[in-house]
Structure formats: structure tokens, C-alpha cells
Coordinates of C-alpha atoms in Angstrom, one line a residue:
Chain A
X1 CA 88.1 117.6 114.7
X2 CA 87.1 117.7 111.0
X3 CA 89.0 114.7 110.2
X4 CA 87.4 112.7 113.3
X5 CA 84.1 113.9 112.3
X6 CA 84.4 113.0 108.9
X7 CA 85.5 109.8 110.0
X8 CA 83.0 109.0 111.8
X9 CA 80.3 110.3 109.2
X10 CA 81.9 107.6 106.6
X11 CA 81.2 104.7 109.6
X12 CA 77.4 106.3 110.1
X13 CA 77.3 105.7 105.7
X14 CA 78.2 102.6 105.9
X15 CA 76.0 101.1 108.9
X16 CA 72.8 102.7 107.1
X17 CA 73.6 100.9 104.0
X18 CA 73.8 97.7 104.9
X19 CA 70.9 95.8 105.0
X20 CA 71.9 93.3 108.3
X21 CA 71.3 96.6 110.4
X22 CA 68.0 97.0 109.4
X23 CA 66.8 93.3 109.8
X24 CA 68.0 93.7 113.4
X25 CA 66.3 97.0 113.6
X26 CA 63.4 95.6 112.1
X27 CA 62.9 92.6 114.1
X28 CA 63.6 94.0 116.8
X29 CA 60.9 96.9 116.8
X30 CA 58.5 94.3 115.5
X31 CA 59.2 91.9 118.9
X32 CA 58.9 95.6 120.7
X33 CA 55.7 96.2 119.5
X34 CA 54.1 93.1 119.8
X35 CA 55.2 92.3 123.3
X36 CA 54.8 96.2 124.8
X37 CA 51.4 96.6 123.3
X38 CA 50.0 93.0 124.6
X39 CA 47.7 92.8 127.5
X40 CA 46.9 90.4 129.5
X41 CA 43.2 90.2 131.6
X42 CA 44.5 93.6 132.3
X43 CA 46.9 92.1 134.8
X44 CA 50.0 94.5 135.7
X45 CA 52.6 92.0 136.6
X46 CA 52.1 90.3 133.1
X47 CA 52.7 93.3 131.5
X48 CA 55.6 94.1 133.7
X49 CA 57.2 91.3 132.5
X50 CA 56.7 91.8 128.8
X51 CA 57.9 95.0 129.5
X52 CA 61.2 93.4 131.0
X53 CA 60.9 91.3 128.0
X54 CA 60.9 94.2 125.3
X55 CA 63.8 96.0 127.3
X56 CA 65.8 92.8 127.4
X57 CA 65.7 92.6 123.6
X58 CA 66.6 96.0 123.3
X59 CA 69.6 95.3 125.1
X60 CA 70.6 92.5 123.2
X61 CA 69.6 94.4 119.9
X62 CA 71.9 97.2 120.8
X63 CA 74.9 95.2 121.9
X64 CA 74.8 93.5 118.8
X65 CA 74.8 96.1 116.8
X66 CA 77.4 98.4 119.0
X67 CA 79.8 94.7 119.0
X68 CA 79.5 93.9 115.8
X69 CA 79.7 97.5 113.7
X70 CA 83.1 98.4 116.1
X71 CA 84.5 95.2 115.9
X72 CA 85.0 95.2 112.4
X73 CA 86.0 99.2 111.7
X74 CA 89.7 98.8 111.3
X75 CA 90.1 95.2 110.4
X76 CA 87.6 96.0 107.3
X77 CA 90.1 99.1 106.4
X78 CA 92.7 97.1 106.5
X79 CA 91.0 94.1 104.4
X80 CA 89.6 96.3 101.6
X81 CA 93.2 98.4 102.2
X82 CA 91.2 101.5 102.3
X83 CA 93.1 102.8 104.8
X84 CA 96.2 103.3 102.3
X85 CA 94.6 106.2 101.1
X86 CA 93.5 107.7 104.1
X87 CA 97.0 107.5 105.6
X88 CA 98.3 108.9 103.1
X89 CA 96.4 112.2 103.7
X90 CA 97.2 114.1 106.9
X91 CA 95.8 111.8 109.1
X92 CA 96.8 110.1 112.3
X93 CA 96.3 107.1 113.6
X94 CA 94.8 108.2 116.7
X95 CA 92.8 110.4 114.4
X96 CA 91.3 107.4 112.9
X97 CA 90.8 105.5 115.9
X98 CA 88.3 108.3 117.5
X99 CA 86.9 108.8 114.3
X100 CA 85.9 105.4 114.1
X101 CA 85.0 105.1 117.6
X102 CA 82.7 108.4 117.5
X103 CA 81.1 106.8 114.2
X104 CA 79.9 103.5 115.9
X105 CA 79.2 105.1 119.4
X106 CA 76.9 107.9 117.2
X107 CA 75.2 105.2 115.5
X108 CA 74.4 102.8 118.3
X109 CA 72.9 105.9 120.1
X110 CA 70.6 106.4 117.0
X111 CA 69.4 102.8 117.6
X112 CA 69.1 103.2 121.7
X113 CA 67.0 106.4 120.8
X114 CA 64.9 105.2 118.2
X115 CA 64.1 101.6 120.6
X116 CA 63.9 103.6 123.8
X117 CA 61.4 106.2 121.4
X118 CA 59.3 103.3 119.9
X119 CA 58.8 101.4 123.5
X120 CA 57.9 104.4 125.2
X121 CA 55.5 104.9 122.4
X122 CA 54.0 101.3 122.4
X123 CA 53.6 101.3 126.3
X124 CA 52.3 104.8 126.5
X125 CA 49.5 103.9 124.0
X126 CA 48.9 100.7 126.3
X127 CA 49.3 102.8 130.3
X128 CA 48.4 105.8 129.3
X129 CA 51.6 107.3 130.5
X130 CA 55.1 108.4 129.4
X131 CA 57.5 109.1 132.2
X132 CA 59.7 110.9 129.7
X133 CA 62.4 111.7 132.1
X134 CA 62.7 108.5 133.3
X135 CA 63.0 107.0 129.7
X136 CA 65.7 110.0 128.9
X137 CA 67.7 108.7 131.9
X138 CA 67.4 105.5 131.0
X139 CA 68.6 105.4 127.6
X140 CA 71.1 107.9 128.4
X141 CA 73.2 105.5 131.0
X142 CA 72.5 103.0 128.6
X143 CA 74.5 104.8 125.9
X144 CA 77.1 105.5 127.9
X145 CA 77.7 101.9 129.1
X146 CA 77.9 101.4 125.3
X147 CA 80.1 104.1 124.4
X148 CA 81.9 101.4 126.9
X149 CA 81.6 98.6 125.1
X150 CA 82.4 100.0 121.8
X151 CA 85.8 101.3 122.7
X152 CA 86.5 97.9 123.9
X153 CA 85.8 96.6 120.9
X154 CA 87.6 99.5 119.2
X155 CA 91.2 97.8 121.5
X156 CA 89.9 94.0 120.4
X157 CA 89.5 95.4 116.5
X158 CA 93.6 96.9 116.7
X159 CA 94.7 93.0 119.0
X160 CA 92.4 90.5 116.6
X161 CA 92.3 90.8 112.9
X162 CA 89.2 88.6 112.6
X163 CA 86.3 90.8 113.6
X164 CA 84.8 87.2 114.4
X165 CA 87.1 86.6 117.6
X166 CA 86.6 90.3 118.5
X167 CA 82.8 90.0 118.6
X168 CA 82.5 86.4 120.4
X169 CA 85.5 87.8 123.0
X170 CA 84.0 91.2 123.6
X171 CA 80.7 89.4 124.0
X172 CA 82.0 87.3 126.5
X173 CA 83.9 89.7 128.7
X174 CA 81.0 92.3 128.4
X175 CA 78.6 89.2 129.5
X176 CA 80.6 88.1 132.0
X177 CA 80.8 91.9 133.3
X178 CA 76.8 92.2 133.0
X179 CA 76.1 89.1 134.8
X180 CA 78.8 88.7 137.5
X181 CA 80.7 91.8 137.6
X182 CA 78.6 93.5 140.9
X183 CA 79.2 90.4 142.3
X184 CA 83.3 89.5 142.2
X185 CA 83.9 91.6 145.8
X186 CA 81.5 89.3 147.5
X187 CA 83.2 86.1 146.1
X188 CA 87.0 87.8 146.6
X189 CA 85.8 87.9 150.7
X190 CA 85.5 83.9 150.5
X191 CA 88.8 83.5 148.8
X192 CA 92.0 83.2 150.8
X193 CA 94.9 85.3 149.8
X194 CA 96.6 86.5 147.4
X195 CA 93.3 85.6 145.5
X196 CA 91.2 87.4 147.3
X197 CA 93.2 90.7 146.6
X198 CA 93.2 89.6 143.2
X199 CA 89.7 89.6 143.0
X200 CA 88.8 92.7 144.9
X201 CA 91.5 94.7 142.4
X202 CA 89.5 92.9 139.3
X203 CA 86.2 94.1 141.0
X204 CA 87.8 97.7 141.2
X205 CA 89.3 97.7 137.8
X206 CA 86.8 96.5 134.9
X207 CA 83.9 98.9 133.9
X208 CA 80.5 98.7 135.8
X209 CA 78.4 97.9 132.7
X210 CA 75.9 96.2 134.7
X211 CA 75.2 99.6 136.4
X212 CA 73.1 100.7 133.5
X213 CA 71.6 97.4 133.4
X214 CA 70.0 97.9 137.0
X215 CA 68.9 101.1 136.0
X216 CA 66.3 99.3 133.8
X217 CA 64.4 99.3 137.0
X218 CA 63.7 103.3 136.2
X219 CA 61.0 102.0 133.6
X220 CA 60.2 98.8 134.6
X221 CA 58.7 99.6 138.4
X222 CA 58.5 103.9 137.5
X223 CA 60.8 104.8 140.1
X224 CA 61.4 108.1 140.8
X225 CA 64.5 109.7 139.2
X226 CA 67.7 109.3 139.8
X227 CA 69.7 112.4 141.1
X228 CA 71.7 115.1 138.4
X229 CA 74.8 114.2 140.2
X230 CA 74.9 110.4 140.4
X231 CA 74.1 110.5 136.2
X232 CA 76.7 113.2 136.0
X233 CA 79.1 110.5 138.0
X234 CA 78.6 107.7 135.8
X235 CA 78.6 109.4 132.6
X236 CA 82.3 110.9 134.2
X237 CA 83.0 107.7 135.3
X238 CA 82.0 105.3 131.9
X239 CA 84.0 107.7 129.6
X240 CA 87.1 107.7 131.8
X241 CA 87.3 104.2 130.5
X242 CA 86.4 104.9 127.0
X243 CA 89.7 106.9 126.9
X244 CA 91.2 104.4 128.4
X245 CA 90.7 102.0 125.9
X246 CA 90.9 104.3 122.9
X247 CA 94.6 105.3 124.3
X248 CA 94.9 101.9 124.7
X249 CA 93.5 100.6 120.8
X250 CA 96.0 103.6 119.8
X251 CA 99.4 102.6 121.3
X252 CA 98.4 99.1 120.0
X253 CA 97.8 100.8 116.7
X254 CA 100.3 103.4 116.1
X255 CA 103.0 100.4 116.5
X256 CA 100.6 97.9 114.4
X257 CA 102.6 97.1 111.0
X258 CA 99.9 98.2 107.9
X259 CA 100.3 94.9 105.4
X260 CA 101.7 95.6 102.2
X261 CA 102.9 94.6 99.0
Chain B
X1 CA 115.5 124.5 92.5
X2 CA 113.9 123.4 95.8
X3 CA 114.1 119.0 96.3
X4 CA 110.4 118.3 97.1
X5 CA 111.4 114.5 97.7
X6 CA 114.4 113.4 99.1
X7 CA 115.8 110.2 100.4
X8 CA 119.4 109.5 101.7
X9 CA 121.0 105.9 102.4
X10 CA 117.3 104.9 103.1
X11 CA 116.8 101.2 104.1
X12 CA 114.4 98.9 105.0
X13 CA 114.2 95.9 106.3
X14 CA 111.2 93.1 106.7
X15 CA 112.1 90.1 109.0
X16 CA 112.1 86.7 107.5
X17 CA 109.9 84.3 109.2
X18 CA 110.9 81.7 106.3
X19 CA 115.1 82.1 106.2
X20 CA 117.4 81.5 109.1
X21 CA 119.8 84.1 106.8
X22 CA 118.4 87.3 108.6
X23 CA 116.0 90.0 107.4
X24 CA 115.0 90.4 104.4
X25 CA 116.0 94.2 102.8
X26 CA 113.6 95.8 100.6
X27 CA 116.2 98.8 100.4
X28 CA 119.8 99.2 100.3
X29 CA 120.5 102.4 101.1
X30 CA 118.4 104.2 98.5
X31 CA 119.7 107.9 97.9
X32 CA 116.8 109.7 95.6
X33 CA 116.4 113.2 94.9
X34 CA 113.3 114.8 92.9
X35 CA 112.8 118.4 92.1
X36 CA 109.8 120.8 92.4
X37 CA 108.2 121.1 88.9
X38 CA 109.5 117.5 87.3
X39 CA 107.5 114.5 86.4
X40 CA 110.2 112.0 87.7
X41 CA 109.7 108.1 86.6
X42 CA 110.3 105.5 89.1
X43 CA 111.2 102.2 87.3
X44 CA 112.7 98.8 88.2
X45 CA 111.5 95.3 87.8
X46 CA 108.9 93.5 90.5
X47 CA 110.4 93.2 94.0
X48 CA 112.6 96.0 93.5
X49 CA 111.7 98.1 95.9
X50 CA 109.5 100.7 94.3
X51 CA 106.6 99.8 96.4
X52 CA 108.2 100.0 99.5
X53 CA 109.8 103.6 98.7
X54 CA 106.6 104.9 97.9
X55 CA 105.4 103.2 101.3
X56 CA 107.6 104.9 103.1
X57 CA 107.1 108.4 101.5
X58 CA 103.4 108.2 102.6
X59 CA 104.8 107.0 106.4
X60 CA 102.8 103.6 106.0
X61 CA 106.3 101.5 106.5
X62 CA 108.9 103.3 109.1
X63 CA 112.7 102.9 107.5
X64 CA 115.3 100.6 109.1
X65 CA 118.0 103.6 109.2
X66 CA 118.5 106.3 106.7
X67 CA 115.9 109.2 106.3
X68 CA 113.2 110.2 103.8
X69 CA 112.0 113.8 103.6
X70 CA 109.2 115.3 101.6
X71 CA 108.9 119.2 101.2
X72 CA 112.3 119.1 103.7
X73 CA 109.6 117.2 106.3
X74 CA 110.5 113.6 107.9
X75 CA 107.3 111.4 106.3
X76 CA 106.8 110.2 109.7
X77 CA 105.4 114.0 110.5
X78 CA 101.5 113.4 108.9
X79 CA 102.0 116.9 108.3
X80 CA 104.4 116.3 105.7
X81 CA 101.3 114.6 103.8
X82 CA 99.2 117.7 103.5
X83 CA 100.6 118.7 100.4
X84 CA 100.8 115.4 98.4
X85 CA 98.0 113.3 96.6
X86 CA 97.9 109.6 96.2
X87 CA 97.0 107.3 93.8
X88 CA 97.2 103.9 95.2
X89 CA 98.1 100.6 92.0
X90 CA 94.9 99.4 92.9
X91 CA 91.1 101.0 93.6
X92 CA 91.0 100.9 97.7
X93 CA 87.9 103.0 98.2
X94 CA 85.0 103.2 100.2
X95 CA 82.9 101.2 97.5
X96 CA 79.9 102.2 99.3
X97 CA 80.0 105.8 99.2
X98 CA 79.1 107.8 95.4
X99 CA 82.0 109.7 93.7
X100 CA 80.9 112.7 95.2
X101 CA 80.4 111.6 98.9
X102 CA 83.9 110.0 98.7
X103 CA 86.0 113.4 97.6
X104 CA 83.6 115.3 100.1
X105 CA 85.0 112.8 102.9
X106 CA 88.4 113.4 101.7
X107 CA 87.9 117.7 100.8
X108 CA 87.0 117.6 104.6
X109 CA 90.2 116.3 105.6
X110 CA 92.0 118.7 104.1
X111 CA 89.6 121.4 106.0
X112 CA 87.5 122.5 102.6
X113 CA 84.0 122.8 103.7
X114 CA 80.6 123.9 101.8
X115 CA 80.5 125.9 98.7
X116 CA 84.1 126.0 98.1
X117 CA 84.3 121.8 98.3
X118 CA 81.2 121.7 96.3
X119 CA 83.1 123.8 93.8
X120 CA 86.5 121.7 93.9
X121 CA 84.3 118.4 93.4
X122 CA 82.7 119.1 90.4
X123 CA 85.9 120.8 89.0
X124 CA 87.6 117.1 89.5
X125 CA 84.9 115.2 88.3
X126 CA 85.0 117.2 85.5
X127 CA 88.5 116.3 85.0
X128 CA 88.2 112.8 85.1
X129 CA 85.0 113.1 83.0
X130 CA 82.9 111.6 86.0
X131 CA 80.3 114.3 86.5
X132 CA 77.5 112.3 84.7
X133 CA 78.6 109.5 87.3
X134 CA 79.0 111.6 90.4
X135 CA 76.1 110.5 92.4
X136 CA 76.3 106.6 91.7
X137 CA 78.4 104.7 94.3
X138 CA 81.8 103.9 93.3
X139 CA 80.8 99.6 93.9
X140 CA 79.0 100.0 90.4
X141 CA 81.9 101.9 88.2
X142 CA 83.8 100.0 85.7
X143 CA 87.4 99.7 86.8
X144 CA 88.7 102.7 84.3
X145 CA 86.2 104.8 86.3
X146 CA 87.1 103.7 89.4
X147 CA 90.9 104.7 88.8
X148 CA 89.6 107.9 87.4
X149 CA 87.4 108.3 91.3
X150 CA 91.3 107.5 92.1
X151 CA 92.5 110.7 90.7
X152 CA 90.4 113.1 91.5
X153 CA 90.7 112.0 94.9
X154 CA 94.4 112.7 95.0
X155 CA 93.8 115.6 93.6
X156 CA 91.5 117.2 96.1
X157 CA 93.7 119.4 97.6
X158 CA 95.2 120.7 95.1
X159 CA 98.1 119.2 95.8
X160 CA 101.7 120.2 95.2
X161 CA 103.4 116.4 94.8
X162 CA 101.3 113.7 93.6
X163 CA 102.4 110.1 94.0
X164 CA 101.1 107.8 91.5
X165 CA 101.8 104.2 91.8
X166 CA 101.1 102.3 88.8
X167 CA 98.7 104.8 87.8
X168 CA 98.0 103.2 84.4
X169 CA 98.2 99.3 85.4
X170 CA 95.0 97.5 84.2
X171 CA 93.1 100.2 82.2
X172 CA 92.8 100.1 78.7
X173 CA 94.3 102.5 75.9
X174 CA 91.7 105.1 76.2
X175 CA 92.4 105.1 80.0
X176 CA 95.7 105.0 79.6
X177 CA 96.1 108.1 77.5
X178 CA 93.3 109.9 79.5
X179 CA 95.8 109.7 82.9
X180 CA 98.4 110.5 80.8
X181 CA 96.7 113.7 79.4
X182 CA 95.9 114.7 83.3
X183 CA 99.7 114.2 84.4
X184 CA 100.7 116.0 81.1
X185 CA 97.9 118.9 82.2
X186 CA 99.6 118.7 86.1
X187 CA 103.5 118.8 84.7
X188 CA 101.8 122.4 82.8
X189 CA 100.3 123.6 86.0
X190 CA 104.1 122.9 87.7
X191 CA 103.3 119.9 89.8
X192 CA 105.7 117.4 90.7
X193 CA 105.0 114.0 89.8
X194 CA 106.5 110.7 90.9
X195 CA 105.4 108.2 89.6
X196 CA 106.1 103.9 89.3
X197 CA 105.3 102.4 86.0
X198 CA 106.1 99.7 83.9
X199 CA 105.0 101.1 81.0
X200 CA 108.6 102.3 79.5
X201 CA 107.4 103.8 76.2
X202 CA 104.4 106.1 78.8
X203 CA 107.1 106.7 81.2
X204 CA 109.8 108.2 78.0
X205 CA 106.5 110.2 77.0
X206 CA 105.8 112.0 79.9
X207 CA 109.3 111.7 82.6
X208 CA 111.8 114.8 82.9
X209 CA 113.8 112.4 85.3
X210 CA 113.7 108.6 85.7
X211 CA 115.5 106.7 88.2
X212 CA 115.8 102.6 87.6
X213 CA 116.3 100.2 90.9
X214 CA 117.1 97.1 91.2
X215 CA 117.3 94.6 94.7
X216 CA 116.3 98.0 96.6
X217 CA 119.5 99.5 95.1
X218 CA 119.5 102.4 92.9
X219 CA 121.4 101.8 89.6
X220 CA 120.4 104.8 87.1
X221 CA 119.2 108.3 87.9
X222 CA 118.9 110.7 85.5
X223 CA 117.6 112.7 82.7
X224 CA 115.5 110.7 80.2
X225 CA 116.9 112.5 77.1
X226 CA 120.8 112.0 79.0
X227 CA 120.6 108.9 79.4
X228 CA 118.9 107.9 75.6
X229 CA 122.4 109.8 74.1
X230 CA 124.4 108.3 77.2
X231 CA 123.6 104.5 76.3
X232 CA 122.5 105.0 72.3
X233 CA 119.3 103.4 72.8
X234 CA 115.7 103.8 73.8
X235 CA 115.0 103.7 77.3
X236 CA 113.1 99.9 77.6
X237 CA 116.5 98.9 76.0
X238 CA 118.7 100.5 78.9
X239 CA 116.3 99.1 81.5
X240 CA 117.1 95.8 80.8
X241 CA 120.3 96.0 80.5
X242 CA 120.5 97.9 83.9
X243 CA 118.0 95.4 85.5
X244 CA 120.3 92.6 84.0
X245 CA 118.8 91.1 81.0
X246 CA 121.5 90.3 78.0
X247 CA 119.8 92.5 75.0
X248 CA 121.5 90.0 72.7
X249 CA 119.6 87.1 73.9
X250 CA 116.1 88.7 73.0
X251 CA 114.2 87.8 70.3

């Protein structure tokens, strides 16, 4: 574990010193703040919709920066060749894979906490209220369903060696998922066969991001909490397929030819 | 004396996307054998193969057929790495991190933790006359420091075999004889050290043993001072006659 943590420390360096991260961070916070404090003749529905608004670009914030840090771990070691000298120490592949997984997933939940922190912050000041447990639930699922999408692009990083294709394909599947993922069962009963089975096994195979997505709904209308179990269910149920696609990055990996020469 | 590196009828080969004439072998069936304690020269003209041995010895390129064996362990085990340093030809370092945040990334690897890594760091910077430089990320060291970062990190574990590839390439004469000083200082301390080089006059300096190859063959393995009284030469004049050049036809 002290090689995967150390790994993973090296990937939480980097991130903090580059200075892309903190124009996204920046910007971000700044569009937080100015749309989660605004008021509008006091009317709630306005500020319900800023409010949609602020978690929106949260979203889009951290999905950037979860896309575009894992997308580019091992293609960057193999580009700068870094990873000559860490192979050459007693380190595995699949050693390097979690490490760099753990790294990007530990760093886009700093980002989730601090946005999720800073909104609840801003609207508090605005409503006079924090449902803290609602926020923590919130932003919990949320960085689960990222721990999701990282590890995906953990498998795209090993299959592409442009971090560029990674990013714009990882962004399209997890996009496509998001947007019309809860709704491929409904469209598979319209199909005819074998399409419709096709369908219906797609719908049961790729990973519910767009659960967390509805969840938004915890903060946005303050509805009451959501129950232990069913948050101990996703969480079980989002990192069955983060193994799956770091076993899956790995086998791709361990076989993957290292340049040289 | 126990073999720390060993190699028998190693060969690689890389296909050839440009030739219709079949792979392309990097090694021929490479039989190599270094003892614990020797500071063993590994020479041979560009494209012979030197590379792609040391590749395989750190498990970065699996052989064709034959075997390779460090400490009596196939390199494919990653345990067979934990009691060799590496210094790579060329600086590939986390630029980002300082000297100090870089060997503390690698001292964890090996398991040293706290006060005892703290105390291994600033021995190695010492060594490589870094510890005024320690806290400055490696992205703003001069490319004789950078090599020097190089060192210490194969040294962090103390280690037992150190693989240096090229170790000298690109630095100038102070920084030449400084890593030659520190692989003189190991060979005392009874390290084994394998080196590449093409620096013939460093390599008769500081090898027990050198072995010359040539089109991932090996042609010469031996002795330094053997092989001097064997051929009645120096050693630059027995590599190119070994690697094929007609001594006569230099000016």
C-alpha cells in the first residue's frame, strides 16, 4: 500500500502545481458565488434555479478536472519516460495503475468538497439554512460516480496514447450515460428483436452515473434524506465498476509494450 | 563468488513493420555473467544491443526465449528489482517535485518511512553535493545536477546492484569525474556495478570486467587487464577491432 499511496501522493503534487487547475477552481467558485448569493425580489423559484445553475457548473467543473487529470496519468509517464525509473524499482504495473487512479479520485474529491463547502456556504448566508446532511450525501454519491468516471478514464489512458482522444471519448460516453442512460430500457421495449435485447443488456451493463445526477434534487428542493442502505448500495454498486475498469486498464497494461530506445 | 547478474542464450526480438525479412533481433542469444563485488563495463557500438539488455534486466522489455536472472531471480519477478538502483542515460524525473520530495517518493517505495528516510535523503544529497539544492524542484537544476538527482535516487535503497546506463553521457569533466568518484566510492563499499558507456578510457579506469557486443551478439568478455596483455593494446584499440573497424585505416 505504500507504493500506491505514494503514487498517488506524486499525482495530488502535480495537480496542485499546475496552474490550469486553479483557473478552473477559480472560476468556478467565482460563478458559485455570484450566482448562489444573487436574489431576486426575494422570489424562491429564481433562486432555485440559480441554485440548479451553481450545481450544474460544479458538475461540469468536476468532470473536467476528474477527465482531464486521469486521462493524461500514464500517457504523460510514458511521454516524459518517467515511468523507466519507477519500473525499475519494485513496482507493478497494477501497482501503478491504482496508484494513479487513487491520486486523481483523491484530488477530484478535494475539489467536490471544497465546491459542495463553498455553495453550501454561499446559500446558507443567502437562506439562512445548511442542511448539512443533505449536502454530505450529496457530494458523497457525487464522488463516487466520479471515482467512476476516473477509472474509465484510467482504461481509455492504457487504450489511447493521446490524452486528447481519451478526454473527448470519455466525455462522450460519460455524457451520453448522464443524459440518456435511465432512459435505454424504455427505448429497447420499442425495438424489435434481437435489438431490443441488445438494448436492455446495454441498459443493465454501463454504470448509472446519472444516479448521482438525480440526487441533485437532495439540495435543490431540500428533500428529506435518502436512506443508510440505498447510499451504502450505490457506493457498493459504483465501486464494483471502478474495479472493473482498473482490472480492466491493468490487463490492457501489463501486456502494453513500454517504448524504448 | 555468487553471479548477481546472469543471462543465458538471451534473445530478443522487435517486429519489423518496415521489412518483409521478419523481426528484427536486438539479441542473439546473449550469454552474460557478472559477479557480486565487480564494476563490470558493458560496451559495444550504437544499436548493439546494450540498451535492450539493460531493458530487459529491469523487466521493461520481456525476452523472445532465453532467460535473464538477477540475484538468481527471473527479472520478470518485480521482486527481483528491490535490490538494484537505476540510472536511466537520460534525466526522466518528476521535474515538478524538489530533490527531496522526489527521493522521499522513491525511499517510500522501498518501505523507508520518517526519520530514517529523512536521514537517508540528506546522506544522498550529500553525496551528490545537492543539499544546498534539495528543496528546489528538479525542472530548475542544470543538467549535471539533474543526473546527480539521478544518482542519489538509485541509490536510495542502498542498493546491492546498481545499473547505470550511460551514466556520464552529456556532463561535463567535473561531472564526469564526480560519478566516477561515487562508482569508485560504491566498488569500495563492495557494490556491483554494471554499467554502459562509451567512454573507453572511464570504462579502463574504473571496470574489473568488461564485456564488448556487437549485432546483439557478445564478442569479448573478460578481465580488463587480460584482455590489454591478451591483444597488446589499450582497450579503445581492441574495441574497434572487435566491433570491426581496420586499426590500420585510422588516422
Amino acid at each position: 500500500m505504500n507504493t500506491i499511496f505514494a503514487l498517488a501522493g506524486v499525482v495530488i503534487k502535480d495537480l496542485y502545481r499546475r496552474k490550469d487547475f486553479y483557473v478552473l477552481f477559480v472560476l468556478t467558485a467565482l460563478l458559485t458565488l455570484l450566482a448562489g448569493s444573487t436574489t431576486f425580489f426575494e422570489d424562491k423559484r429564481i433562486s432555485g434555479y440559480l441554485k440548479e445553475l451553481c450545481l450544474a457548473l460544479i458538475w461540469l467543473a468536476t468532470l473536467v478536472i476528474a477527465l482531464t487529470t486521469a486521462a493524461r496519468q500514464i500517457p504523460a509517464e510514458r511521454e516524459s519516460r518517467t515511468i523507466f525509473p519507477l519500473l525499475a524499482k519494485p513496482v507493478t504495473r497494477w501497482q501503478v495503475v491504482v496508484g494513479k487512479f487513487l491520486g486523481s479520485w483523491l484530488a477530484v474529491g478535494v475539489a467536490v468538497i471544497t465546491f459542495y463547502l463553498f455553495l453550501g456556504a454561499v446559500t446558507a448566508a443567502r437562506d439562512h439554512s445548511w442542511p448539512v446532511a443533505q449536502y454530505f450525501q450529496a457530494a458523497w454519491l457525487h464522488w463516487m460516480m466520479l471515482g467512476v468516471v476516473v477509472a474509465m478514464a484510467m482504461l481509455g489512458s492504457v487504450l489511447f496514447s493521446a490524452p486528447s482522444v481519451n478526454v473527448t471519448i470519455s466525455f462522450i460516453v460519460v455524457g451520453g450515460i448522464l443524459m440518456v442512460g435511465q432512459h435505454l430500457h424504455k427505448v429497447a421495449l420499442r425495438l424489435t428483436e434481437p435489438a431490443q435485447t441488445l438494448l436492455t443488456l446495454l441498459y443493465f451493463c454501463i454504470p448509472h452515473l446519472e444516479w448521482a445526477f438525480n440526487y441533485r434534487d437532495l439540495l435543490l428542493f431540500e428533500q428529506p434524506l435518502i436512506s443508510w442502505g440505498v447510499m451504502a448500495g450505490a457506493t457498493g454498486y459504483w465501486i464494483a465498476y471502478m474495479f472493473a475498469f482498473l482490472i480492466a486498464a491493468w490487463l490492457v497494461f501489463r501486456r502494453k509494450s513500454l517504448s524504448v530506445g | 563468488m555468487s553471479v548477481i547478474v546472469k543471462t543465458e542464450r538471451l534473445r530478443v526480438e522487435y517486429p519489423n513493420r518496415e521489412s518483409r525479412n521478419g523481426p528484427k533481433v536486438a539479441l542473439a542469444g546473449l550469454d552474460l555473467q557478472v559477479n557480486a563485488g565487480e564494476v563490470f563495463g558493458f560496451l559495444g557500438p550504437n544499436g548493439a544491443g546494450k540498451t535492450t539488455t539493460m531493458n530487459v534486466l529491469l523487466g521493461f522489455v520481456p525476452p523472445s526465449s532465453g532467460t535473464a536472472s538477477l540475484f538468481g531471480i527471473d527479472v520478470r519477478q518485480p521482486i527481483a528489482r528491490q535490490r538494484i538502483g537505476y540510472l536511466p542515460e537520460n534525466t526522466y524525473y518528476y521535474k515538478f517535485l524538489t530533490a527531496e520530495e522526489l527521493l522521499r517518493f522513491y525511499a517510500r517505495i522501498f518501505g523507508l518511512n520518517g526519520a530514517e528516510a529523512d536521514k537517508r535523503i540528506a546522506e544522498l544529497l550529500k553525496l551528490v553535493e545537492l543539499e544546498h539544492a534539495g528543496k528546489r524542484q528538479i525542472k530548475t537544476y542544470s543538467k549535471g545536477m539533474q543526473q546527480r538527482v539521478g544518482l542519489a535516487q538509485a541509490l536510495i535503497n542502498n542498493p546491492e546492484l546498481l545499473i547505470l546506463d550511460e551514466p556520464t553521457s552529456g556532463l561535463d569533466p567535473l561531472g564526469r569525474m564526480k560519478v566516477r568518484q561515487i562508482i569508485q566510492r560504491l566498488k569500495a563499499e563492495g557494490k556491483t556495478v554494471f554499467f554502459s558507456s562509451h567512454e573507453l578510457g572511464e570504462v579502463e579506469t574504473v571496470c574489473d570486467r568488461v564485456a564488448i557486443v556487437r549485432q546483439g551478439e557478445l564478442r569479448v568478455q573478460g578481465r580488463v587487464s587480460d584482455l590489454v596483455q591478451q591483444h597488446n593494446c589499450d582497450l579503445e584499440k581492441i574495441f574497434l577491432k572487435i566491433v570491426g573497424y581496420e586499426i590500420n585505416a585510422l588516422p
